[in-house]
PDB file of C-alpha atoms in Angstrom:
ATOM      1  CA  VAL A   1      38.181  64.572 -63.541  1.00 84.00           C
ATOM      2  CA  ALA A   2      35.920  63.297 -60.744  1.00 83.00           C
ATOM      3  CA  LEU A   3      34.860  60.383 -62.938  1.00 89.00           C
ATOM      4  CA  ALA A   4      38.457  59.219 -63.450  1.00 92.00           C
ATOM      5  CA  GLY A   5      38.629  57.270 -60.177  1.00 92.00           C
ATOM      6  CA  PRO A   6      35.370  55.315 -60.521  1.00 94.00           C
ATOM      7  CA  VAL A   7      36.020  54.667 -64.232  1.00 95.00           C
ATOM      8  CA  THR A   8      39.489  53.354 -63.354  1.00 96.00           C
ATOM      9  CA  ASN A   9      37.941  51.039 -60.768  1.00 96.00           C
ATOM     10  CA  LEU A  10      35.492  49.726 -63.350  1.00 96.00           C
ATOM     11  CA  LEU A  11      38.313  49.197 -65.861  1.00 97.00           C
ATOM     12  CA  LEU A  12      40.325  47.282 -63.226  1.00 97.00           C
ATOM     13  CA  ALA A  13      37.272  45.137 -62.483  1.00 97.00           C
ATOM     14  CA  LEU A  14      36.821  44.480 -66.204  1.00 96.00           C
ATOM     15  CA  ALA A  15      40.524  43.582 -66.566  1.00 97.00           C
ATOM     16  CA  ALA A  16      40.194  41.068 -63.717  1.00 97.00           C
ATOM     17  CA  VAL A  17      37.089  39.588 -65.369  1.00 97.00           C
ATOM     18  CA  LEU A  18      38.917  39.223 -68.669  1.00 96.00           C
ATOM     19  CA  LEU A  19      41.868  37.527 -66.930  1.00 96.00           C
ATOM     20  CA  LEU A  20      39.666  34.936 -65.202  1.00 95.00           C
ATOM     21  CA  PRO A  21      39.324  32.574 -68.205  1.00 94.00           C
ATOM     22  CA  LEU A  22      43.108  32.606 -68.588  1.00 95.00           C
ATOM     23  CA  THR A  23      43.494  31.028 -65.150  1.00 94.00           C
ATOM     24  CA  MET A  24      42.540  27.698 -66.739  1.00 92.00           C
ATOM     25  CA  LEU A  25      45.951  27.765 -68.415  1.00 94.00           C
ATOM     26  CA  LEU A  26      47.741  27.971 -65.067  1.00 94.00           C
ATOM     27  CA  PRO A  27      48.929  25.023 -62.965  1.00 95.00           C
ATOM     28  CA  ASP A  28      46.162  23.827 -60.624  1.00 94.00           C
ATOM     29  CA  ALA A  29      47.653  25.200 -57.411  1.00 94.00           C
ATOM     30  CA  LEU A  30      48.183  28.629 -58.935  1.00 95.00           C
ATOM     31  CA  ALA A  31      44.745  28.626 -60.568  1.00 95.00           C
ATOM     32  CA  ARG A  32      43.088  27.792 -57.219  1.00 95.00           C
ATOM     33  CA  TRP A  33      44.740  30.940 -55.829  1.00 96.00           C
ATOM     34  CA  ALA A  34      44.350  33.225 -58.865  1.00 96.00           C
ATOM     35  CA  GLN A  35      40.636  32.630 -59.510  1.00 95.00           C
ATOM     36  CA  PRO A  36      39.368  33.791 -56.106  1.00 95.00           C
ATOM     37  CA  MET A  37      41.885  36.672 -56.076  1.00 97.00           C
ATOM     38  CA  LEU A  38      40.611  37.934 -59.428  1.00 97.00           C
ATOM     39  CA  GLN A  39      36.990  37.549 -58.280  1.00 95.00           C
ATOM     40  CA  ILE A  40      37.809  39.552 -55.138  1.00 96.00           C
ATOM     41  CA  MET A  41      39.474  42.166 -57.338  1.00 97.00           C
ATOM     42  CA  VAL A  42      36.284  42.435 -59.391  1.00 97.00           C
ATOM     43  CA  PHE A  43      34.041  42.846 -56.354  1.00 97.00           C
ATOM     44  CA  PHE A  44      36.415  45.165 -54.464  1.00 97.00           C
ATOM     45  CA  ASN A  45      36.775  47.524 -57.435  1.00 97.00           C
ATOM     46  CA  CYS A  46      33.001  47.535 -57.927  1.00 97.00           C
ATOM     47  CA  ILE A  47      32.535  48.478 -54.247  1.00 96.00           C
ATOM     48  CA  ILE A  48      35.038  51.327 -54.533  1.00 96.00           C
ATOM     49  CA  ALA A  49      33.449  52.619 -57.755  1.00 96.00           C
ATOM     50  CA  VAL A  50      29.924  52.556 -56.297  1.00 95.00           C
ATOM     51  CA  PHE A  51      31.037  54.089 -52.977  1.00 94.00           C
ATOM     52  CA  ASN A  52      32.939  56.910 -54.690  1.00 94.00           C
ATOM     53  CA  MET A  53      29.903  57.764 -56.805  1.00 94.00           C
ATOM     54  CA  MET A  54      27.750  58.487 -53.745  1.00 92.00           C
ATOM     55  CA  PRO A  55      26.508  62.071 -54.237  1.00 91.00           C
ATOM     56  CA  ILE A  56      28.136  63.338 -51.044  1.00 90.00           C
ATOM     57  CA  PRO A  57      30.955  65.856 -51.332  1.00 87.00           C
ATOM     58  CA  PRO A  58      33.943  65.284 -51.136  1.00 87.00           C
ATOM     59  CA  LEU A  59      33.353  61.890 -52.788  1.00 90.00           C
ATOM     60  CA  ASP A  60      33.626  61.825 -56.581  1.00 93.00           C
ATOM     61  CA  GLY A  61      29.867  61.450 -56.945  1.00 93.00           C
ATOM     62  CA  GLY A  62      29.382  64.636 -54.948  1.00 92.00           C
ATOM     63  CA  ARG A  63      31.688  66.514 -57.284  1.00 92.00           C
ATOM     64  CA  VAL A  64      29.853  65.120 -60.317  1.00 93.00           C
ATOM     65  CA  ALA A  65      26.501  66.097 -58.769  1.00 93.00           C
ATOM     66  CA  VAL A  66      27.758  69.645 -58.120  1.00 93.00           C
ATOM     67  CA  ALA A  67      28.822  69.849 -61.771  1.00 93.00           C
ATOM     68  CA  VAL A  68      25.484  68.699 -63.231  1.00 94.00           C
ATOM     69  CA  LEU A  69      22.948  70.190 -60.803  1.00 94.00           C
ATOM     70  CA  PRO A  70      21.424  73.619 -61.370  1.00 95.00           C
ATOM     71  CA  ARG A  71      23.559  76.347 -59.802  1.00 95.00           C
ATOM     72  CA  SER A  72      21.328  76.913 -56.750  1.00 94.00           C
ATOM     73  CA  LEU A  73      21.226  73.204 -55.843  1.00 93.00           C
ATOM     74  CA  ALA A  74      24.915  72.743 -56.663  1.00 94.00           C
ATOM     75  CA  ARG A  75      25.830  75.575 -54.307  1.00 94.00           C
ATOM     76  CA  GLU A  76      23.844  73.995 -51.465  1.00 92.00           C
ATOM     77  CA  LEU A  77      25.391  70.576 -52.061  1.00 92.00           C
ATOM     78  CA  ALA A  78      28.887  72.048 -52.287  1.00 93.00           C
ATOM     79  CA  ARG A  79      28.382  73.673 -48.873  1.00 93.00           C
ATOM     80  CA  LEU A  80      28.229  70.147 -47.382  1.00 90.00           C
ATOM     81  CA  GLU A  81      31.812  69.369 -48.410  1.00 90.00           C
ATOM     82  CA  PRO A  82      33.474  70.349 -45.107  1.00 90.00           C
ATOM     83  CA  HIS A  83      31.080  67.964 -43.355  1.00 92.00           C
ATOM     84  CA  GLY A  84      31.017  65.259 -46.033  1.00 90.00           C
ATOM     85  CA  MET A  85      33.250  62.736 -44.300  1.00 90.00           C
ATOM     86  CA  LEU A  86      31.261  63.132 -41.074  1.00 92.00           C
ATOM     87  CA  ILE A  87      28.090  62.478 -43.071  1.00 91.00           C
ATOM     88  CA  VAL A  88      29.667  59.361 -44.604  1.00 90.00           C
ATOM     89  CA  LEU A  89      30.860  58.092 -41.211  1.00 90.00           C
ATOM     90  CA  GLY A  90      27.487  58.778 -39.637  1.00 90.00           C
ATOM     91  CA  LEU A  91      25.537  57.189 -42.481  1.00 88.00           C
ATOM     92  CA  PHE A  92      27.631  54.055 -42.845  1.00 88.00           C
ATOM     93  CA  PHE A  93      28.981  53.450 -39.334  1.00 88.00           C
ATOM     94  CA  LEU A  94      27.088  55.378 -36.653  1.00 91.00           C
ATOM     95  CA  LEU A  95      23.569  54.875 -38.029  1.00 90.00           C
ATOM     96  CA  PRO A  96      23.902  51.048 -38.303  1.00 90.00           C
ATOM     97  CA  LEU A  97      25.433  50.925 -34.807  1.00 90.00           C
ATOM     98  CA  VAL A  98      22.617  52.951 -33.262  1.00 91.00           C
ATOM     99  CA  SER A  99      20.096  50.942 -35.263  1.00 90.00           C
ATOM    100  CA  ALA A 100      21.537  47.658 -33.984  1.00 89.00           C
ATOM    101  CA  MET A 101      21.479  48.950 -30.416  1.00 90.00           C
ATOM    102  CA  ALA A 102      17.803  49.778 -30.901  1.00 91.00           C
ATOM    103  CA  GLY A 103      17.105  46.224 -32.077  1.00 89.00           C
ATOM    104  CA  SER A 104      16.820  47.029 -35.771  1.00 87.00           C
ATOM    105  CA  SER A 105      19.036  46.050 -38.664  1.00 84.00           C
ATOM    106  CA  PHE A 106      19.022  49.258 -40.711  1.00 86.00           C
ATOM    107  CA  ASN A 107      22.234  49.348 -42.734  1.00 86.00           C
ATOM    108  CA  PRO A 108      22.440  51.956 -45.515  1.00 85.00           C
ATOM    109  CA  ALA A 109      25.825  50.604 -46.645  1.00 85.00           C
ATOM    110  CA  ALA A 110      24.240  47.310 -47.642  1.00 85.00           C
ATOM    111  CA  THR A 111      21.435  48.985 -49.562  1.00 87.00           C
ATOM    112  CA  LEU A 112      23.401  51.808 -51.144  1.00 89.00           C
ATOM    113  CA  ILE A 113      26.785  50.169 -51.741  1.00 91.00           C
ATOM    114  CA  PHE A 114      26.929  46.396 -51.198  1.00 92.00           C
ATOM    115  CA  TYR A 115      23.877  45.322 -53.228  1.00 93.00           C
ATOM    116  CA  PRO A 116      24.549  47.579 -56.249  1.00 94.00           C
ATOM    117  CA  SER A 117      28.218  46.508 -56.179  1.00 95.00           C
ATOM    118  CA  GLN A 118      27.194  42.870 -56.059  1.00 95.00           C
ATOM    119  CA  MET A 119      24.870  43.327 -59.052  1.00 95.00           C
ATOM    120  CA  LEU A 120      27.590  45.164 -60.987  1.00 95.00           C
ATOM    121  CA  ALA A 121      30.182  42.488 -60.207  1.00 96.00           C
ATOM    122  CA  ARG A 122      27.774  39.713 -61.213  1.00 95.00           C
ATOM    123  CA  SER A 123      27.047  41.496 -64.477  1.00 95.00           C
ATOM    124  CA  LEU A 124      30.754  41.817 -65.226  1.00 95.00           C
ATOM    125  CA  LEU A 125      31.411  38.161 -64.293  1.00 94.00           C
ATOM    126  CA  ALA A 126      28.549  37.106 -66.564  1.00 94.00           C
ATOM    127  CA  LEU A 127      30.576  38.452 -69.498  1.00 90.00           C
ATOM    128  CA  VAL A 128      32.864  35.433 -69.157  1.00 89.00           C
ATOM    129  CA  GLY A 129      30.175  32.959 -68.136  1.00 87.00           C
ATOM    130  CA  LEU A 130      30.696  33.079 -64.374  1.00 82.00           C
TER     131      LEU A 130
END
C-alpha cells in the first residue's frame, strides 16, 4: 500500500511525458502553454515520488523500509515515526539554514531529492526525445 503513492506519481509523470508529443497538434498559443506545464508536471511528480520514498517514517519509503528490514531493525526504524516529520523538517529546512548561517552550502534536499528527481525526469523525457 505504501508504494501506491509513489507509483501513482511516476504514472502521472509518464502520462505527462506521453502527452508532450501531442502538444504539436495544438494551436501555437496553447502549445506554448501546454508544453512547459506538462514538463513541470513530469518534474513535480518525480520530486514527490522521490521525496515520499525517503526511508523516514511516516513517509512511504519509511513504511516500505519497515516492511523489508529484519524485525530488529524494522522495530527501531518504526520507533522514529512519531518524530519523523521533525526529522524531515530538520534535515531539509533547519540543517540548510544553519549551514548557510555558518557559511557553508550543505543542502541534503538537493542531494537526496532534487538531483535524483532531475535524473528521473530527464530519463522519462528522453522516452519522447526531449
